[in-house]
Amino acid sequence: MVAGRPVPFIKDVPIPSAMSIPLSERVAIPELGPDDDGREVVVAGWIQEVRDLGGIAFVELRQGTETGQIVLPKGKVDEDTVDTLVEANRESVAAIAGTVQESDEAPGGFEVLPDEAELLNEAQTPLPMGVVDRVDTDVDTRLENRFLDVRKPEVQAIFAVRAAAVEGGRQWLQEEGFTEFTSPNIIGAASEGGTDIFEVQYFEETAYLSQSPQLYKQMMMATGLDKVFEIAKYFRAESHNTRRHLNESSAFDCEVAFIDDEDDVLWVLENLVHAITSFVDENCTEELELLDHEVTVPDTPFPRVTYDEALDWTADDVEEEVAWGEDLSTEAEYALGDIMEEKGHEYYFITKYPDECKPFYAQPEGEELSRSFDLGKSGMEVTSGAQRVHDPDLLRQRIEEMGADTEDFEDYLKPFTYGMPPHGGFGLGIERIVMEMLDLHNIREAVLFPRDRDRLRP
RNA sequence: GCCCUGGUAGUGUAGUGGCCGAUCAUGCGGCCCUGUCGAGGCCGCGACCCGGAUUCAAAUUCCGGCCGGGGCGCCA
């Protein structure tokens, strides 16, 4: 064979297979029941547990979040078949061809009596962590062994809910006429300011990982695509270590053109949150049951609390008072979360922030305020957004005021000089809202493979 | 960037100077058991993050490193 050449596909020559049990005929365990008594089936999955009682043994075979029982009355079942299953290490993958039997004593009212069993892949022992052990596992150990962790039904449920949240949000945005787009994650200028960003080598140049699609989605506002969104990745090089921060996170990033003011954006956001929560509520019944958690679908519109009100209301509850003009402290955010909870609101907007604590692209209002807002959920900031500046002269002035060079922003500024409508938007953190919906204690639980200060693998 | 906190069998833990050739659970191995479903019973296996220092004596105190967890700032 010539090195580097692909092996030609030869028609009519089957790929050799060790499988004597046809996996393609596999039936899903949840689809079986006592009514299938007598049916010949193929089942396959992970051997979760073996209970060998001597003359009879039981194997719990897991498929996804469900398990089914394989019964092995010794003497009645072929000895090799019994040994294959009973001697396999936990979490090995096995296939079984056999007959469904109705049984009052079996979980689910049925069990499979095998004719044949085959170990498809034996799990080594000891396992780096148990899937069904009666001991807890640290989040760190779980993340190191995510493939095992996700075998747990309650962990699978988290990611099913996350997928549903994304699906529900995307569906609603599409119905509302939003166009989904994709912006580059590798960018040439560290443009947005604020947080630290990651540098990457881009051939002979230094490039950066984008901290948000902010500037790109604004550019789209000059195109006639009046409503856009991206399921965006945020890369942020902040070396924080908290239960609510990641260095790589995801968000619904939306932008809308031809708005009167930021209230038009708030409408989109509150309805998006409503769509996400109600989609999860309607489509994740089993998952929420597994997680023993209910999702509250908030009423719209959400209450609007101004920044001034937020300061005023929380003044007595915080040890260190927030000076006017500063962003709300974490302490004040939680205090406000409690106050809103008491009033019966999990979700609420904080509006009319001082201009000085918001970025250059936020539309100022009057002398000191800005048309910026955050969405809070029980004290957690899940979104921030604003009406944007669309006047190029004001934008240049604000870039200079923050001490940056307008030269670095020419790509961004260009669309503003050739017809840019008033617009605004927001970024809704997906991990944050999943974390909040499910009351997870660590945001790392809401991502499969989190990137944080000290975690770059797996 | 600043601050706090932790690292003991595969996993989760007890243990704050000698009683530790280290606790318990889970797991793993062996044996017994024909209806288990957190199976049960008996026997066994397996660990003090690394490097220095203090001390008659260190899992335990101190210093440095490595690796976790958390808080603040900042933010989604």
Short mmCIF file of C-alpha atoms (C1' of nucleotides) in Angstrom, two decimals, chain A residues 129 137-150 152 155 159 246 442-452 455 457-458, chain B residues 12 68-70:
data_model
loop_
_atom_site.label_atom_id
_atom_site.label_comp_id
_atom_site.label_asym_id
_atom_site.label_seq_id
_atom_site.Cartn_x
_atom_site.Cartn_y
_atom_site.Cartn_z
CA MET A 129 -15.16 7.78 39.74
CA THR A 137 -17.84 13.05 43.97
CA ASP A 138 -16.19 16.47 43.97
CA VAL A 139 -17.02 18.74 41.06
CA ASP A 140 -13.34 18.72 40.14
CA THR A 141 -13.17 14.92 39.92
CA ARG A 142 -16.41 14.91 37.95
CA LEU A 143 -15.05 17.42 35.45
CA GLU A 144 -11.83 15.43 35.10
CA ASN A 145 -13.99 12.45 34.15
CA ARG A 146 -16.90 14.14 32.43
CA PHE A 147 -17.65 11.14 30.18
CA LEU A 148 -18.39 9.09 33.29
CA ASP A 149 -20.15 11.94 35.04
CA VAL A 150 -22.54 12.40 32.13
CA LYS A 152 -25.49 9.85 35.53
CA VAL A 155 -26.20 15.13 34.89
CA PHE A 159 -27.58 19.17 29.49
CA LEU A 246 -16.04 31.09 33.23
CA ASN A 442 -21.50 26.13 40.41
CA ILE A 443 -21.62 27.50 36.87
CA ARG A 444 -19.15 24.78 35.83
CA GLU A 445 -22.01 22.32 36.17
CA ALA A 446 -23.81 24.11 33.34
CA VAL A 447 -21.03 23.51 30.78
CA LEU A 448 -19.72 20.13 29.73
CA PHE A 449 -16.09 21.15 29.56
CA PRO A 450 -15.61 24.39 31.46
CA ARG A 451 -12.64 26.64 30.89
CA ASP A 452 -11.70 28.44 34.05
CA ARG A 455 -8.75 24.28 33.82
CA ARG A 457 -8.51 20.23 29.81
CA PRO A 458 -10.22 17.98 29.15
"C1'" G B 12 -15.91 10.57 49.51
"C1'" G B 68 -8.18 22.26 44.02
"C1'" G B 69 -12.42 25.28 46.32
"C1'" G B 70 -14.39 30.10 47.48
#
